[in-house]
Coordinates of C-alpha atoms in Angstrom, one line a residue:
Chain A
G1 CA -5.7 -19.2 9.1
A2 CA -8.3 -17.7 6.8
G3 CA -7.1 -16.0 3.7
V4 CA -8.6 -13.1 1.7
S5 CA -12.2 -13.8 0.8
Q6 CA -14.3 -12.1 -1.8
T7 CA -18.0 -12.2 -2.4
P8 CA -19.8 -12.9 -4.6
S9 CA -17.6 -15.2 -6.6
N10 CA -19.6 -14.4 -9.7
K11 CA -21.9 -11.5 -10.5
V12 CA -23.9 -11.1 -13.7
T13 CA -25.6 -7.7 -14.1
E14 CA -27.2 -5.7 -16.8
K15 CA -25.7 -2.7 -18.4
G16 CA -26.5 0.4 -16.4
K17 CA -27.0 -1.3 -13.1
Y18 CA -25.1 -0.7 -9.8
V19 CA -22.9 -3.4 -8.3
E20 CA -21.0 -3.9 -5.0
L21 CA -18.1 -6.2 -4.6
R22 CA -16.9 -7.2 -1.1
C23 CA -13.4 -8.0 0.1
D24 CA -12.6 -9.5 3.6
P25 CA -8.8 -9.2 4.1
I26 CA -6.6 -11.3 6.3
S27 CA -7.2 -10.3 9.9
G28 CA -4.7 -7.7 11.1
H29 CA -3.6 -6.6 7.6
T30 CA -3.8 -2.8 7.4
A31 CA -3.1 -2.5 3.7
L32 CA -5.8 -3.5 1.1
Y33 CA -5.6 -3.3 -2.7
W34 CA -8.1 -3.7 -5.5
Y35 CA -7.0 -4.8 -8.9
R36 CA -8.9 -5.6 -12.1
Q37 CA -7.9 -8.4 -14.5
S38 CA -9.4 -8.5 -18.0
L39 CA -9.4 -11.7 -20.0
G40 CA -5.9 -12.7 -21.0
Q41 CA -4.2 -9.9 -19.2
G42 CA -2.3 -9.3 -16.0
P43 CA -4.1 -7.5 -13.1
E44 CA -4.2 -3.7 -13.1
F45 CA -4.1 -1.7 -10.0
L46 CA -7.3 0.3 -9.0
I47 CA -7.0 1.6 -5.5
Y48 CA -5.0 1.1 -2.3
F49 CA -6.2 1.6 1.3
Q50 CA -4.0 2.0 4.4
G51 CA -6.4 1.6 7.3
T52 CA -9.6 3.4 6.5
G53 CA -8.3 5.9 4.0
A54 CA -7.7 5.5 0.3
A55 CA -4.0 6.3 0.1
D56 CA -3.9 6.0 -3.7
D57 CA -6.9 5.8 -6.1
S58 CA -5.0 6.7 -9.2
G59 CA -6.0 3.4 -10.9
L60 CA -9.7 3.9 -10.8
P61 CA -10.7 4.3 -14.5
N62 CA -13.4 7.0 -14.0
D63 CA -15.9 8.4 -11.4
R64 CA -18.3 5.4 -11.8
F65 CA -15.9 3.5 -9.6
F66 CA -15.6 4.0 -5.9
A67 CA -14.4 2.0 -2.9
V68 CA -14.7 2.3 0.8
R69 CA -13.2 0.7 3.9
P70 CA -15.1 2.3 6.8
E71 CA -13.6 0.3 9.7
G72 CA -10.2 -0.5 8.3
S73 CA -11.1 -4.1 7.6
V74 CA -13.8 -5.1 5.0
S75 CA -13.8 -3.1 1.8
T76 CA -16.5 -2.6 -0.8
L77 CA -15.8 -1.7 -4.4
K78 CA -18.8 0.0 -5.9
I79 CA -19.5 0.5 -9.6
Q80 CA -22.3 2.7 -10.9
R81 CA -24.0 2.6 -14.3
T82 CA -22.1 -0.5 -15.3
E83 CA -20.8 -0.9 -18.9
R84 CA -19.9 -4.0 -20.8
G85 CA -16.3 -2.9 -20.7
D86 CA -16.4 -3.3 -16.9
S87 CA -16.6 -7.1 -17.3
A88 CA -13.5 -8.5 -15.7
V89 CA -12.2 -10.4 -12.6
Y90 CA -11.9 -8.0 -9.7
L91 CA -9.1 -9.1 -7.3
C92 CA -8.5 -7.9 -3.8
A93 CA -5.2 -8.3 -1.9
S94 CA -4.1 -7.5 1.6
S95 CA -0.7 -7.1 3.3
S96 CA 0.7 -6.0 6.6
R97 CA 1.8 -2.3 6.6
T98 CA 5.4 -3.1 5.7
G99 CA 4.8 -6.5 4.1
N100 CA 6.6 -7.5 1.0
E101 CA 3.9 -10.0 0.0
Q102 CA 0.4 -9.3 -1.0
Y103 CA -2.1 -12.1 -0.4
F104 CA -4.8 -12.2 -3.1
G105 CA -8.3 -13.4 -2.9
P106 CA -9.9 -15.6 -5.5
G107 CA -11.6 -12.6 -7.2
T108 CA -15.1 -11.7 -8.2
R109 CA -15.9 -12.4 -11.9
L110 CA -18.2 -9.6 -13.1
T111 CA -20.1 -9.9 -16.3
V112 CA -22.1 -7.0 -17.6
T113 CA -24.6 -8.0 -20.3
Chain B
T1 CA 2.9 0.9 -23.9
Q2 CA 3.2 -1.8 -21.2
L3 CA 5.9 -1.3 -18.6
L4 CA 6.6 -5.0 -18.3
E5 CA 6.6 -7.2 -21.4
Q6 CA 6.3 -10.9 -20.9
S7 CA 7.1 -13.6 -23.5
P8 CA 5.9 -15.8 -24.8
Q9 CA 2.3 -15.1 -24.2
F10 CA 1.4 -18.8 -24.5
L11 CA 3.4 -21.9 -24.1
S12 CA 2.2 -25.5 -24.5
I13 CA 4.7 -28.3 -23.7
Q14 CA 4.9 -32.0 -22.8
E15 CA 5.6 -33.2 -19.3
G16 CA 9.3 -33.5 -18.7
E17 CA 10.4 -30.7 -21.0
N18 CA 12.3 -27.6 -19.9
L19 CA 11.1 -24.0 -20.5
T20 CA 12.1 -20.4 -20.0
V21 CA 9.8 -17.4 -19.8
Y22 CA 10.9 -13.8 -19.9
C23 CA 10.0 -10.5 -18.4
N24 CA 11.5 -7.3 -19.9
S25 CA 11.3 -3.6 -19.5
S26 CA 13.1 -0.5 -20.7
S27 CA 13.2 0.8 -17.1
V28 CA 15.4 -0.3 -14.3
F29 CA 13.6 -2.1 -11.4
S30 CA 14.5 -1.9 -7.8
S31 CA 12.9 -5.3 -7.3
L32 CA 10.8 -7.7 -9.2
Q33 CA 8.3 -10.4 -8.2
W34 CA 7.1 -13.5 -9.9
Y35 CA 3.6 -14.9 -9.3
R36 CA 1.7 -17.9 -10.4
Q37 CA -2.1 -17.8 -10.9
E38 CA -4.3 -20.8 -11.4
P39 CA -7.8 -20.6 -12.9
G40 CA -10.4 -19.2 -10.5
E41 CA -7.7 -18.1 -8.0
G42 CA -5.7 -15.0 -7.3
P43 CA -1.9 -14.7 -8.0
V44 CA 0.4 -16.4 -5.5
L45 CA 3.9 -15.0 -4.9
L46 CA 6.7 -17.3 -5.9
V47 CA 9.8 -15.1 -5.4
T48 CA 11.2 -11.6 -5.1
V49 CA 14.5 -10.7 -6.8
V50 CA 16.3 -7.6 -5.7
T51 CA 20.0 -7.6 -6.7
G52 CA 21.2 -7.4 -10.3
G53 CA 22.5 -10.8 -11.4
E54 CA 20.7 -12.6 -8.6
V55 CA 19.6 -16.2 -9.1
K56 CA 17.0 -17.8 -6.8
K57 CA 15.9 -21.4 -6.9
L58 CA 12.5 -22.8 -5.8
K59 CA 12.6 -26.6 -6.4
R60 CA 12.5 -27.0 -10.2
L61 CA 12.0 -23.2 -10.8
T62 CA 15.0 -21.0 -11.3
F63 CA 14.6 -17.2 -11.3
Q64 CA 17.2 -14.8 -12.6
F65 CA 17.4 -11.0 -12.4
G66 CA 19.4 -9.4 -15.1
D67 CA 22.6 -7.6 -14.3
A68 CA 21.1 -4.3 -15.4
R69 CA 17.9 -5.0 -13.4
K70 CA 15.8 -4.4 -16.5
D71 CA 14.9 -8.0 -17.2
S72 CA 14.2 -11.3 -15.5
S73 CA 13.6 -14.9 -16.5
L74 CA 12.0 -18.0 -15.0
H75 CA 13.3 -21.4 -16.0
I76 CA 11.3 -24.6 -15.2
T77 CA 13.1 -27.9 -15.3
A78 CA 11.2 -31.1 -16.1
A79 CA 7.8 -29.4 -16.2
Q80 CA 4.9 -31.2 -14.7
P81 CA 1.1 -30.8 -15.3
G82 CA 0.9 -29.2 -11.9
D83 CA 3.0 -26.3 -13.2
T84 CA 0.2 -25.3 -15.5
G85 CA -1.0 -21.8 -14.9
L86 CA -0.5 -18.1 -15.6
Y87 CA 3.0 -16.8 -14.7
L88 CA 3.1 -13.1 -14.0
C89 CA 6.0 -10.8 -13.3
A90 CA 5.3 -7.6 -11.3
L91 CA 7.1 -4.7 -9.9
K92 CA 6.3 -2.6 -6.9
R93 CA 5.9 1.1 -7.2
G94 CA 5.7 3.5 -4.4
S95 CA 7.2 3.1 -1.0
D96 CA 5.8 5.5 1.5
A97 CA 2.5 5.4 -0.5
G98 CA 2.3 1.7 -0.5
N99 CA 3.4 -1.3 -2.5
M100 CA 1.1 -1.2 -5.5
L101 CA 2.0 -3.8 -8.1
T102 CA 2.3 -3.3 -11.8
F103 CA 2.0 -6.6 -13.6
G104 CA 3.1 -7.8 -17.0
G105 CA 0.6 -9.5 -19.3
G106 CA 1.6 -12.9 -18.2
T107 CA 2.7 -16.2 -19.8
R108 CA 0.0 -18.8 -19.9
L109 CA 1.7 -22.2 -19.6
M110 CA 0.1 -25.6 -20.3
V111 CA 2.0 -28.8 -19.5
K112 CA 0.4 -31.8 -21.1
P113 CA 0.8 -35.2 -19.4

């Protein structure tokens, strides 16, 4: 079956621009997670959805970052007024509600010039 | 201060050699997971260890959870070029609020043919 997909795979944007990153989770998975992975580091948690609601957004670094999941499936991570420090790979993962395993997508590599 | 410290950060070995990588913390874990990440891909779960002193084997990979549940190791026997990748340990935080993962910084392994 289809795994987690993320689009675009690469995004280059200029400092100050707005970007949207999309995640399509595995069908039927109610839990969805966003992580950010900077070069040479492990992923860092950003936000977690259970269904349509953001159950925990404690990892979002500031109010320029926002994520939605309006129908409980696809999620969009939105970054306003991008900064060079936002450059990283943004990973999405999904799991069943009680699942032990999170299934990760391939990530979106964001480069802010 | 990182919750999970992984060592070494980098490891380059020849095919056929054995190696061990470590994941340590000053805190006690309820469970720990090991992931492997290849370039351009998301992390893939290898194993979950739960019980202090537990040993799990996955083909040539042996995972051990420390007796005090504050450390873990991954041993690879007769490494192969296909083992090349980033090895990450992670712990889950939260239960009712979800299974957000906190990752270590990773060990980047390169196995040369």
